[in-house]
Short mmCIF file of C-alpha atoms in Angstrom, two decimals:
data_model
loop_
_atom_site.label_atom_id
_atom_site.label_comp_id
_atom_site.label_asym_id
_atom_site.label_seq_id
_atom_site.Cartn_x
_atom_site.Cartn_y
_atom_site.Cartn_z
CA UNK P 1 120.77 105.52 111.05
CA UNK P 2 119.34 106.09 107.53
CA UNK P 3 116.07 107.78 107.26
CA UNK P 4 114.30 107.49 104.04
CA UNK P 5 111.13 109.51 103.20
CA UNK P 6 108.60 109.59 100.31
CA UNK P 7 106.83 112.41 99.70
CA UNK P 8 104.01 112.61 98.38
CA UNK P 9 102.26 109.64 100.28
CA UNK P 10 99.36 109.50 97.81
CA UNK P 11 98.58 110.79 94.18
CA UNK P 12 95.72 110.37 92.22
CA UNK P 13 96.34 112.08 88.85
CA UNK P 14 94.37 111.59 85.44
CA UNK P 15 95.70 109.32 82.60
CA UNK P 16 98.17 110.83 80.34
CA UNK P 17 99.69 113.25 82.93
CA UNK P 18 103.43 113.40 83.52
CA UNK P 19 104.22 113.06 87.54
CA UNK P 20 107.35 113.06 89.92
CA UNK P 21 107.34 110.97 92.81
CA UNK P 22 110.32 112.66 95.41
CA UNK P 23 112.51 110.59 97.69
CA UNK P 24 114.87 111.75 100.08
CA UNK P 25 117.29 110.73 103.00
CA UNK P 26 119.30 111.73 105.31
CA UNK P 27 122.83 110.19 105.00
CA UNK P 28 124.47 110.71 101.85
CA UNK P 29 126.98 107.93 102.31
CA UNK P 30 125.13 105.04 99.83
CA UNK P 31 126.00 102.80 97.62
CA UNK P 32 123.25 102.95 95.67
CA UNK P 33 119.51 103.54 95.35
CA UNK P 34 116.40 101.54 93.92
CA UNK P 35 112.97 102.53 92.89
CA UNK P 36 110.44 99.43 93.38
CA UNK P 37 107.41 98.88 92.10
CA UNK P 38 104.62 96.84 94.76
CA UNK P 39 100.98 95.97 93.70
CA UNK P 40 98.60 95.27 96.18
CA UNK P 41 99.20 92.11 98.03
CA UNK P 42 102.26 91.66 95.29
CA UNK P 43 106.23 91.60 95.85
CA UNK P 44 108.68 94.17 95.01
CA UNK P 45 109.56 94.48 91.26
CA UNK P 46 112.74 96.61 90.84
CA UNK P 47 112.55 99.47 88.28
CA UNK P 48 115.77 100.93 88.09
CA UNK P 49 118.99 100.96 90.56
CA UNK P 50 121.23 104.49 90.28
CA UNK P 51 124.55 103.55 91.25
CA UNK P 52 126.09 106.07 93.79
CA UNK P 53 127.98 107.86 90.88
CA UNK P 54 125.45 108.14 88.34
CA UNK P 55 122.79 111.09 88.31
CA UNK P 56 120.33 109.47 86.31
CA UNK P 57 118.84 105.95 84.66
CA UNK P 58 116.04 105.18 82.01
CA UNK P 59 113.91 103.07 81.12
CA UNK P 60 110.85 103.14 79.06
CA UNK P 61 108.98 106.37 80.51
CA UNK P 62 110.50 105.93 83.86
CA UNK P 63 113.73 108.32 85.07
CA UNK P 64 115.27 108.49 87.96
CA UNK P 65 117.39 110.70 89.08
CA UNK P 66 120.16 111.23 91.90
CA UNK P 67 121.42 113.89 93.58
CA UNK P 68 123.79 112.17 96.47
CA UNK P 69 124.76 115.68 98.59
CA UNK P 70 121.25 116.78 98.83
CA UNK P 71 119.95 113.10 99.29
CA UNK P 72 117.38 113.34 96.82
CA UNK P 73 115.75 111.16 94.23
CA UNK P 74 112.57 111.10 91.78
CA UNK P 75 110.81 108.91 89.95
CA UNK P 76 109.51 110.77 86.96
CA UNK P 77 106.64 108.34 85.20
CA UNK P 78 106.02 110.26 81.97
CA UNK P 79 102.16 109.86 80.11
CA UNK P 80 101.12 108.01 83.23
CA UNK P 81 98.69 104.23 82.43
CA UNK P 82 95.94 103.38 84.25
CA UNK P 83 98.33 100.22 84.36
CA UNK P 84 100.96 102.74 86.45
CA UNK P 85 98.48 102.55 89.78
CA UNK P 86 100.72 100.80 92.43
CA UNK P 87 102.73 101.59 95.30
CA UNK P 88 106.18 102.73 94.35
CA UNK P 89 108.89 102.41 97.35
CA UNK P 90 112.18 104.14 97.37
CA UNK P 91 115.39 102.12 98.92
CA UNK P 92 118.51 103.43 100.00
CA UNK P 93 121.50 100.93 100.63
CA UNK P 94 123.63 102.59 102.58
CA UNK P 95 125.35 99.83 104.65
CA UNK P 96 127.15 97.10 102.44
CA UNK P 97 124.55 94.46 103.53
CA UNK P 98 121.09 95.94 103.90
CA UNK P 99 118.75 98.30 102.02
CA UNK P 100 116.27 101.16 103.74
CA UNK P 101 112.87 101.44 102.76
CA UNK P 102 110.65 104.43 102.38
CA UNK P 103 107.12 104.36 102.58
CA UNK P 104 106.12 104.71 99.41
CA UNK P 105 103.66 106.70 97.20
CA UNK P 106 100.33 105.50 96.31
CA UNK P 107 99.98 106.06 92.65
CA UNK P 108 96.14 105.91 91.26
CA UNK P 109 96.18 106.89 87.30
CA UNK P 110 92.47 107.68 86.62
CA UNK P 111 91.23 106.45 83.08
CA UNK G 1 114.40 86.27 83.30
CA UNK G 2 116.02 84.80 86.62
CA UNK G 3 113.98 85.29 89.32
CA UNK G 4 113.59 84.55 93.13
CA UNK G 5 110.78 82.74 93.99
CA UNK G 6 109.34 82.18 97.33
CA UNK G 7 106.83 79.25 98.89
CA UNK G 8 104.25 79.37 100.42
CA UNK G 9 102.53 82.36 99.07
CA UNK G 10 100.27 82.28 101.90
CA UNK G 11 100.47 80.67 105.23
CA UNK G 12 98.05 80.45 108.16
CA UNK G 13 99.68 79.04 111.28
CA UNK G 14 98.76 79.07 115.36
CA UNK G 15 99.80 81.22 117.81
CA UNK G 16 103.10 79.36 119.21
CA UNK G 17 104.00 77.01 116.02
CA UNK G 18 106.82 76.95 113.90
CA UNK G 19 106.86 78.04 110.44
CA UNK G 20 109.28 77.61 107.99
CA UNK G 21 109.66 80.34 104.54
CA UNK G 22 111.34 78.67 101.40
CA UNK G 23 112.98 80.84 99.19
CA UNK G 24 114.79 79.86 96.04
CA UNK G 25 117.24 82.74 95.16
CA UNK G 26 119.08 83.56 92.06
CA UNK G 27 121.15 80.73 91.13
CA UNK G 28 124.76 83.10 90.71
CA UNK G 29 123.58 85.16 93.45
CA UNK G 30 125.97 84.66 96.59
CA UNK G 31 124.28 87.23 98.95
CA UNK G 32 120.92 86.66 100.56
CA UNK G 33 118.47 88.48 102.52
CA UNK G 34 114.82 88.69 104.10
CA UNK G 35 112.73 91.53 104.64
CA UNK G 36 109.57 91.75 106.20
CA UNK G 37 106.57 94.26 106.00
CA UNK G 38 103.77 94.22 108.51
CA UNK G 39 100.40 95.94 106.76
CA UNK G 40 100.54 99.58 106.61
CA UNK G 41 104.59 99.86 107.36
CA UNK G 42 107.56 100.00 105.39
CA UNK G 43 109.61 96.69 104.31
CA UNK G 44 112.27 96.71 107.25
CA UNK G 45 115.64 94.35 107.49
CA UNK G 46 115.39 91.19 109.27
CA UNK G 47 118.41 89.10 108.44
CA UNK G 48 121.81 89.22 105.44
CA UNK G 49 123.43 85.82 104.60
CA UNK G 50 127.00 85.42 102.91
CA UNK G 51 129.17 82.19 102.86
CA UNK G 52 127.07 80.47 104.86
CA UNK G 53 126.93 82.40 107.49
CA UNK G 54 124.91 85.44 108.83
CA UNK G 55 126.49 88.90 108.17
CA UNK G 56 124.08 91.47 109.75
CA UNK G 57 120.65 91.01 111.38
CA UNK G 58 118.67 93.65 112.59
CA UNK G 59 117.08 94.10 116.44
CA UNK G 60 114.10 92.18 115.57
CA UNK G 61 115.69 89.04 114.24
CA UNK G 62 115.94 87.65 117.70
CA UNK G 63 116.75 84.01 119.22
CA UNK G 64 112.98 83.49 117.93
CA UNK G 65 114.72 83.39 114.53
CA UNK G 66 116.71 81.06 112.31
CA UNK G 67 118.49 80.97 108.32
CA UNK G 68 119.70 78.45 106.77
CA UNK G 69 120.91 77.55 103.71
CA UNK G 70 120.33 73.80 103.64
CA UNK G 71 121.10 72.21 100.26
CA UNK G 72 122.68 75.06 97.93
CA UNK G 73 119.59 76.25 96.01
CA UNK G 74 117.08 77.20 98.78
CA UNK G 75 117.39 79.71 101.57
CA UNK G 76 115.24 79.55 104.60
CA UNK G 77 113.66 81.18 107.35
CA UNK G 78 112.60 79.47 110.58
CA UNK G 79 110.32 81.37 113.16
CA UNK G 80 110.24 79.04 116.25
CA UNK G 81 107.43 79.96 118.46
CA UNK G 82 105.28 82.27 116.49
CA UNK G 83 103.88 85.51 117.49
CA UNK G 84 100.48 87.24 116.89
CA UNK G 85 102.79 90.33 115.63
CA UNK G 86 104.88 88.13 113.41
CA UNK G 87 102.28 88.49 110.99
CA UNK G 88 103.23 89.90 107.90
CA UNK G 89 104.40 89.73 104.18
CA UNK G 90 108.24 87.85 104.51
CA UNK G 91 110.07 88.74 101.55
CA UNK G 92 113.39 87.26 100.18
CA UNK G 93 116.10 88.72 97.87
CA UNK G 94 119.42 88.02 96.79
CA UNK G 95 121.97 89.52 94.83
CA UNK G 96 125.47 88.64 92.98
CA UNK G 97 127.09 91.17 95.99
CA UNK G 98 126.71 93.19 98.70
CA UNK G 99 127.41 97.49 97.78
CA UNK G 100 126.46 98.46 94.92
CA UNK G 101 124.99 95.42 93.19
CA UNK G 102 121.20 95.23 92.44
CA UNK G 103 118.68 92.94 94.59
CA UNK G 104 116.18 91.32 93.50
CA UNK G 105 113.08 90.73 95.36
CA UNK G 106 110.38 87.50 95.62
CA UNK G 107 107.12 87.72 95.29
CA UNK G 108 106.45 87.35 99.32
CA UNK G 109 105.01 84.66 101.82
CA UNK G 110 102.18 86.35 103.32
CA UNK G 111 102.34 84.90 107.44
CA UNK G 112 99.15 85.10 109.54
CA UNK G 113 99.56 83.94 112.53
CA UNK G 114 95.91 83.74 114.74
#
């Protein structure tokens, strides 16, 4: 069974910083892998989806990256917002009909 | 931007009642899904939906638990005889395919059950 893990659980880092968030699991046989974005409370707002043969999307200041044989991922957020604090969850879909969810990392961005 | 959208945002129900969770997914979408995450966990697999029919459910989605697609556009899930422990945040999400293609998530039906 896939096991997907977010490290670190919680960051609190000052406006204006570049950060990495690290996700990693343990079967390297996906399809594909998405970053989320959850607010308190809130749904799950996709970010970006790295197909299983890609090693890297953009968008805006957000990157992800892929590295399948390792089964690793980050989310760097460059010149991190106030407006960045949220959860962000990592999910792995490696069975044609269901995605696996990590815990997440707590982002606070300090003003 | 398409998007999936989910009713009720919040529902409060008894101990033992049935609830019904309406989803509307996106309209050329053709696979469906629902998650739930109880507070403090991670969002875990409850049910996938193709053709009218369900294609993988996960050890929790037990007899207690129903989909249905009724009329084309919505998508729903039916818990029967609710449990204090079914309490949660019930999301839906669909997407044009299963593999690689990219789900999309609603904003959540929040369940207390008391």
């Amino acid at each position: 069974k896939q096991e997907v893990t977010q490290i670190p659980a919680a960051l609190s880092v000052p406006e204006g910083e570049n950060l990495v968030l690290n996700c990693s699991f343990t079967d390297s046989a996906i399809y594909n892998l998405q970053w989320f974005r959850q607010d308190p409370g809130k749904g799950l707002t996709s970010l970006l989806l790295i197909q299983s043969s890609q090693r890297e999307q953009t968008s805006g200041r957000l990157n992800a990256s892929l590295d399948k044989s390792s089964g690793r991922s980050t989310l760097y957020i460059a010149a991190s917002q106030p407006g960045d604090s949220a959860t962000y969850l990592c999910a792995v879909r490696s069975n044609f009909n269901k995605f696996y969810f990590g815990s997440g990392t707590k982002l606070n961005v300090k003003p | 931007e398409p998007e999936v959208t989910q009713t009720p945002s919040h529902q409060v129900t008894q101990m033992g009642q049935e609830v019904i969770l309406r989803c509307v997914p996106i309209s050329n979408h053709l696979y469906f899904y629902w998650y739930r995450q109880i507070l403090g966990q991670k969002v875990e697999f409850l049910v996938s939906f193709y053709n009218n029919e369900i294609s993988e459910k996960s050890e929790i989605f037990d007899d207690q638990f129903s989909v249905e697609r009724p009329d084309g556009s919505n998508f729903t899930l039916k818990i029967r005889s609710t449990k204090l422990e079914d309490s949660a945040m019930y999301f839906c999400a669909s997407s044009e395919s299963g593999g690689g293609t990219e789900a999309f998530f609603g904003q959540g039906t929040r369940l207390t059950v008391v």
